Amino acid sequence: MSFLLDAEITKQEMIGPGHYRLNLLAPDIAAAARPGQFLQVRCGSTLDPFLRRPISINAVDRENGEVALFYRVAGRGTALLTQKAQGEPVSLLGPLGRGFSLPKSQARVAVVSGGIGIAPLYFLLLELAVFGVSADVFLGAATAGQLFFTKEIKGLGHRVEPATDDGSAGYHGLVTDLFAENMARSSEYAMIYGCGPGGMQRRLAEIIKEFGVSGELSLEERMGCGVGACLSCVCKTGSEGSIQYRRVCTEGPVFPAGEVVWA
Ligand SMILES: Cc1cc2nc3c(=O)[nH]c(=O)nc-3n(C[C@H](O)[C@H](O)[C@H](O)COP(=O)(O)OP(=O)(O)OC[C@H]3O[C@@H](n4cnc5c(N)ncnc54)[C@H](O)[C@@H]3O)c2cc1C
Ligand code: FES
């Protein structure tokens, strides 16, 4: 079930250059939200920008009725969102979309994140910990200062393997290269979950296929309505000869890794 409501900001803080965490009071959304789902957020206080922006649910505190978002300033909408302060309302529509499926056993899983992809994956890691599932988390970022949530993820009992593009922390190179090297040593995961930039997810899908493991990826397409009406967010799924167009906002954003046809 989704809700359209004005949520009061309980906290907004910059946790790194151009990266913000926003906490909102929205008990109905907090109760209904599942990892991988997102909200359509009205970023400004007027109708400019007209379209809401999709932002993943980063965490929920069901006891206090709070929802947390983690976002990177990408353009006008997200820049306007940074100007909102504690006590101000933000119009939210959600939770929306189909999220990650939780494992059926307590067998180990892998989580592969690139950049802002950690936003929905952190919520997943919180829920996995509640269900007693441990994860190996391959956390990729441009530089050490952008390896967000490392301490919190370790605190949940998961193992973190960082990778940075500039080599300032952990593995020097792409998180997918680090993950492929790890898979060559041991690929015994019940599930592989991923989120990040398109190129990273495409490579991750190849690795998942190569090792014959189950995987789910959360896609990021530009969205208009967020509720299945405008068709601006379609992606290709299936295989050659039986291609289907699916709406990322309603049939995703999470898809089985093997179903996505990469452009
Ligand atoms: C399901 C979903 C969940 C998302 N979750 C998060 C999140 O948790 N945190 C976060 O920081 N961002 C998230 N995004 C991306 C976020 O929606 C965009 O960064 C935001 O809409 C940009 O709006 P803007 O007005 O600031 O920038 P705009 O001026 O609209 O665009 C600025 C730049 O960002 C690019 N861009 C816009 N939308 C997207 C998109 N969907 N994917 C990739 N590039 C885009 C544009 O091409 C342009 O280059 C998510 C996107 C989707 C589809
Ligand atoms: S954003 Fe409108 S159909 Fe998906």
Coordinates of C-alpha atoms and ligand atoms in Angstrom, one line a residue:
M1 CA 0.0 0.0 0.0
S2 CA 1.3 3.5 -0.9
F3 CA 0.6 6.8 0.8
L4 CA 0.6 10.4 -0.4
L5 CA 1.5 12.6 2.6
D6 CA 3.4 15.6 4.0
A7 CA 6.1 14.3 6.3
E8 CA 7.9 16.5 8.8
I9 CA 11.7 16.6 8.6
T10 CA 13.1 15.5 11.9
K11 CA 16.8 15.8 10.8
Q12 CA 18.7 16.7 7.7
E13 CA 22.5 16.5 7.7
M14 CA 25.3 16.6 5.2
I15 CA 27.4 13.4 5.8
G16 CA 29.9 14.0 3.0
P17 CA 30.5 16.6 0.3
G18 CA 27.2 16.6 -1.8
H19 CA 25.7 13.7 0.2
Y20 CA 22.8 14.1 2.6
R21 CA 20.8 12.0 5.0
L22 CA 17.2 13.2 5.5
N23 CA 15.0 11.8 8.3
L24 CA 11.2 12.2 8.0
L25 CA 8.3 11.5 10.3
A26 CA 6.1 9.2 8.2
P27 CA 4.8 6.3 10.4
D28 CA 2.5 4.8 7.6
I29 CA 5.4 4.6 5.1
A30 CA 7.8 3.4 7.8
A31 CA 5.4 0.5 8.6
A32 CA 4.8 -0.5 5.0
A33 CA 8.3 0.0 3.5
R34 CA 10.4 -2.9 2.3
P35 CA 14.1 -2.8 1.2
G36 CA 14.5 -1.8 -2.4
Q37 CA 11.4 0.3 -2.5
F38 CA 11.5 4.1 -3.1
L39 CA 9.6 7.3 -2.6
Q40 CA 8.6 10.0 -5.1
V41 CA 9.8 13.1 -3.3
R42 CA 8.6 16.7 -4.1
C43 CA 12.0 18.4 -3.7
G44 CA 11.0 22.0 -3.9
S45 CA 8.3 24.0 -2.2
T46 CA 6.6 25.1 -5.5
L47 CA 5.7 23.2 -8.7
D48 CA 9.3 23.8 -10.0
P49 CA 10.6 21.2 -10.6
F50 CA 7.2 19.8 -11.5
L51 CA 8.2 16.1 -11.3
R52 CA 8.9 14.4 -8.1
R53 CA 12.3 12.7 -7.8
P54 CA 12.6 9.0 -7.0
I55 CA 14.8 8.3 -3.9
S56 CA 15.2 4.9 -2.2
I57 CA 14.3 4.2 1.3
N58 CA 17.6 4.0 3.1
A59 CA 16.3 2.9 6.6
V60 CA 13.2 2.9 8.7
D61 CA 12.6 3.2 12.4
R62 CA 9.2 1.6 12.8
E63 CA 9.0 2.3 16.5
N64 CA 9.4 6.1 16.1
G65 CA 7.6 6.2 12.7
E66 CA 10.7 7.6 10.8
V67 CA 12.0 7.0 7.3
A68 CA 15.6 7.9 6.3
L69 CA 16.7 8.9 2.8
F70 CA 20.3 9.1 1.6
Y71 CA 20.9 11.2 -1.4
R72 CA 23.6 12.8 -3.6
V73 CA 23.1 16.2 -5.1
A74 CA 22.7 15.5 -8.8
G75 CA 20.8 18.5 -10.2
R76 CA 18.1 21.1 -9.4
G77 CA 15.7 18.8 -7.5
T78 CA 18.2 17.3 -5.1
A79 CA 19.9 20.7 -4.6
L80 CA 16.5 22.2 -3.5
L81 CA 16.0 19.3 -1.1
T82 CA 19.2 20.2 0.7
Q83 CA 17.7 23.6 1.6
K84 CA 14.9 22.0 3.7
A85 CA 15.3 22.2 7.4
Q86 CA 14.1 20.4 10.5
G87 CA 10.3 21.0 11.1
E88 CA 9.5 21.6 7.4
P89 CA 7.2 19.3 5.5
V90 CA 8.2 17.3 2.4
S91 CA 5.5 15.7 0.2
L92 CA 6.1 12.0 -0.2
L93 CA 4.5 9.4 -2.4
G94 CA 5.2 5.8 -1.5
P95 CA 6.5 3.3 -0.7
L96 CA 6.7 2.4 -4.4
G97 CA 8.0 -0.4 -6.5
R98 CA 9.0 -4.0 -6.0
G99 CA 11.9 -4.4 -3.6
F100 CA 14.5 -7.1 -2.9
S101 CA 13.3 -10.6 -1.9
L102 CA 14.7 -11.7 1.4
P103 CA 16.5 -15.1 1.5
K104 CA 14.6 -18.2 2.6
S105 CA 17.5 -19.5 4.7
Q106 CA 20.2 -18.0 6.8
A107 CA 22.9 -18.9 4.3
R108 CA 25.4 -16.2 3.5
V109 CA 24.7 -13.6 0.8
A110 CA 26.8 -11.0 -1.0
V111 CA 25.9 -7.3 -1.5
V112 CA 27.7 -5.3 -4.2
S113 CA 27.3 -1.6 -4.1
G114 CA 28.6 1.2 -6.3
G115 CA 28.4 4.8 -5.2
I116 CA 24.9 6.0 -4.2
G117 CA 23.8 2.4 -4.7
I118 CA 24.4 1.8 -1.0
A119 CA 21.2 3.9 -0.4
P120 CA 18.7 1.0 -0.8
L121 CA 21.2 -1.7 0.0
Y122 CA 21.8 -0.3 3.5
F123 CA 18.0 -0.9 4.3
L124 CA 18.4 -4.4 3.0
L125 CA 21.5 -5.0 5.2
L126 CA 19.5 -3.8 8.2
E127 CA 16.7 -6.3 7.5
L128 CA 19.1 -9.1 6.7
A129 CA 20.7 -8.6 10.2
V130 CA 17.2 -8.8 11.8
F131 CA 16.7 -12.2 10.0
G132 CA 20.1 -13.5 11.2
V133 CA 21.6 -13.4 7.6
S134 CA 25.2 -12.4 7.3
A135 CA 26.5 -10.6 4.2
D136 CA 29.8 -10.0 2.5
V137 CA 29.5 -6.4 1.4
F138 CA 31.6 -5.2 -1.5
L139 CA 31.4 -1.5 -1.1
G140 CA 32.6 0.6 -4.1
A141 CA 33.1 4.3 -4.1
A142 CA 35.2 6.9 -6.0
T143 CA 37.3 7.7 -2.9
A144 CA 37.7 6.8 0.8
G145 CA 35.5 9.6 2.0
Q146 CA 32.5 8.2 0.0
L147 CA 32.5 4.8 1.6
F148 CA 29.4 5.7 3.5
F149 CA 27.9 3.4 6.2
T150 CA 31.0 1.3 6.6
K151 CA 31.0 1.4 10.4
E152 CA 27.2 0.9 10.7
I153 CA 27.3 -2.1 8.3
K154 CA 30.2 -3.7 10.3
G155 CA 28.2 -3.0 13.5
L156 CA 25.3 -5.1 12.1
G157 CA 27.7 -8.1 11.9
H158 CA 28.3 -8.0 8.1
R159 CA 31.8 -8.2 6.5
V160 CA 32.9 -5.1 4.5
E161 CA 35.3 -5.3 1.5
P162 CA 35.9 -1.7 0.3
A163 CA 37.1 -0.7 -3.2
T164 CA 37.9 2.8 -4.3
D165 CA 38.6 4.2 -7.8
D166 CA 41.6 6.2 -6.6
G167 CA 43.0 3.5 -4.2
S168 CA 42.6 5.7 -1.1
A169 CA 41.0 2.8 0.8
G170 CA 40.7 -0.9 0.3
Y171 CA 41.0 -2.5 -3.2
H172 CA 42.4 -0.1 -5.8
G173 CA 39.9 -0.4 -8.7
L174 CA 36.4 -1.3 -9.7
V175 CA 34.2 -3.0 -7.1
T176 CA 33.1 -5.5 -9.7
D177 CA 36.8 -6.5 -10.3
L178 CA 37.1 -7.0 -6.5
F179 CA 33.9 -9.0 -6.5
A180 CA 34.9 -11.2 -9.5
E181 CA 38.3 -12.0 -7.8
N182 CA 36.4 -13.0 -4.6
M183 CA 33.9 -15.1 -6.6
A184 CA 36.8 -17.0 -8.2
R185 CA 38.0 -18.0 -4.7
S186 CA 34.5 -18.7 -3.2
S187 CA 31.1 -18.3 -4.8
E188 CA 28.9 -20.0 -2.2
Y189 CA 26.3 -17.3 -1.8
A190 CA 22.6 -17.9 -1.5
M191 CA 21.9 -14.6 -3.3
I192 CA 23.8 -11.7 -4.7
Y193 CA 22.2 -8.2 -4.4
G194 CA 23.4 -5.2 -6.3
C195 CA 22.8 -1.5 -6.9
G196 CA 24.9 1.2 -8.6
P197 CA 25.7 2.9 -11.9
G198 CA 24.5 1.2 -15.1
G199 CA 28.0 0.0 -16.2
M200 CA 28.7 -1.5 -12.9
Q201 CA 25.4 -3.4 -12.8
R202 CA 25.9 -4.7 -16.3
R203 CA 29.3 -6.2 -15.3
L204 CA 27.8 -7.5 -12.1
A205 CA 25.1 -9.3 -14.1
E206 CA 27.8 -10.9 -16.2
I207 CA 29.6 -12.2 -13.1
I208 CA 26.4 -13.5 -11.6
K209 CA 25.7 -15.4 -14.8
E210 CA 29.2 -16.7 -15.1
F211 CA 29.1 -18.3 -11.6
G212 CA 25.5 -19.5 -11.9
V213 CA 24.3 -17.8 -8.7
S214 CA 21.0 -16.1 -8.0
G215 CA 21.0 -12.4 -8.1
E216 CA 18.8 -9.3 -7.9
L217 CA 19.7 -5.8 -9.1
S218 CA 18.0 -2.5 -8.4
L219 CA 17.9 -0.4 -11.6
E220 CA 17.9 3.3 -11.8
E221 CA 16.1 4.8 -14.8
R222 CA 14.9 8.4 -15.1
M223 CA 11.3 8.5 -13.9
G224 CA 8.3 10.7 -14.6
C225 CA 5.3 9.6 -12.6
G226 CA 6.7 6.7 -10.5
V227 CA 3.4 4.9 -10.6
G228 CA 3.3 3.1 -14.0
A229 CA 1.4 5.6 -16.0
C230 CA 3.9 7.5 -18.2
L231 CA 6.2 4.7 -19.5
S232 CA 9.3 6.9 -19.2
C233 CA 11.2 4.3 -17.1
V234 CA 10.9 1.2 -19.2
C235 CA 13.8 -1.3 -19.4
K236 CA 14.3 -4.4 -21.5
T237 CA 14.0 -7.8 -20.0
G238 CA 13.9 -11.4 -21.4
S239 CA 16.2 -12.8 -24.0
E240 CA 16.7 -12.3 -27.8
G241 CA 13.5 -13.3 -29.5
S242 CA 11.3 -12.7 -26.5
I243 CA 12.1 -9.1 -25.4
Q244 CA 9.7 -7.5 -23.0
Y245 CA 9.5 -3.9 -21.9
R246 CA 9.0 -3.5 -18.1
R247 CA 8.3 -0.4 -16.1
V248 CA 11.1 0.1 -13.5
C249 CA 8.8 2.0 -11.2
T250 CA 6.2 -0.7 -10.8
E251 CA 7.7 -4.0 -12.0
G252 CA 11.0 -3.0 -10.5
P253 CA 13.2 -1.3 -9.5
V254 CA 14.5 -4.7 -8.4
F255 CA 14.8 -7.3 -11.1
P256 CA 16.3 -10.8 -11.2
A257 CA 19.8 -10.2 -12.6
G258 CA 19.4 -12.7 -15.4
E259 CA 16.2 -11.0 -16.7
V260 CA 17.7 -7.6 -17.6
V261 CA 18.8 -7.0 -21.2
W262 CA 21.5 -4.4 -21.1
A263 CA 21.5 -1.7 -23.9
Ligands
LIG1 C1 14.3 3.9 -8.1 C2 15.3 5.0 -8.0 C3 15.9 5.2 -6.7 C4 16.8 6.2 -6.5 N1 17.3 6.3 -5.3 C5 18.3 7.3 -5.1 C6 18.8 7.5 -3.8 O1 18.5 6.8 -2.8 N2 19.7 8.5 -3.6 C7 20.1 9.3 -4.6 O2 20.9 10.2 -4.4 N3 19.6 9.1 -5.9 C8 18.7 8.1 -6.1 N4 18.1 8.0 -7.4 C9 18.6 8.9 -8.4 C10 17.8 10.2 -8.3 O3 16.4 10.0 -8.5 C11 18.3 11.3 -9.2 O4 19.6 11.6 -8.9 C12 17.4 12.5 -9.1 O5 16.2 12.3 -9.7 C13 18.1 13.7 -9.8 O6 17.2 14.8 -9.8 P1 17.7 16.3 -9.8 O7 16.6 17.2 -10.1 O8 18.6 16.6 -8.7 O9 18.7 16.2 -11.1 P2 18.3 16.4 -12.6 O10 18.5 17.8 -12.9 O11 16.9 15.8 -12.9 O12 19.4 15.5 -13.3 C14 20.8 15.7 -13.0 C15 21.6 14.6 -13.5 O13 21.2 13.3 -12.9 C16 20.9 12.4 -13.9 N5 19.8 11.6 -13.4 C17 18.5 12.0 -13.1 N6 17.7 11.0 -12.7 C18 18.5 9.9 -12.8 C19 18.3 8.5 -12.5 N7 17.1 8.0 -12.1 N8 19.3 7.7 -12.6 C20 20.5 8.1 -13.0 N9 20.8 9.4 -13.3 C21 19.8 10.3 -13.2 C22 20.4 13.2 -15.1 O14 20.6 12.5 -16.3 C23 21.4 14.4 -15.1 O15 22.6 14.1 -15.6 C24 17.2 7.0 -7.6 C25 16.6 6.8 -8.9 C26 15.7 5.8 -9.0 C27 15.1 5.6 -10.4
FES2 S1 7.9 6.5 -14.1 FE1 6.0 6.6 -15.2 S2 5.7 4.6 -15.8 FE2 7.5 4.4 -14.6

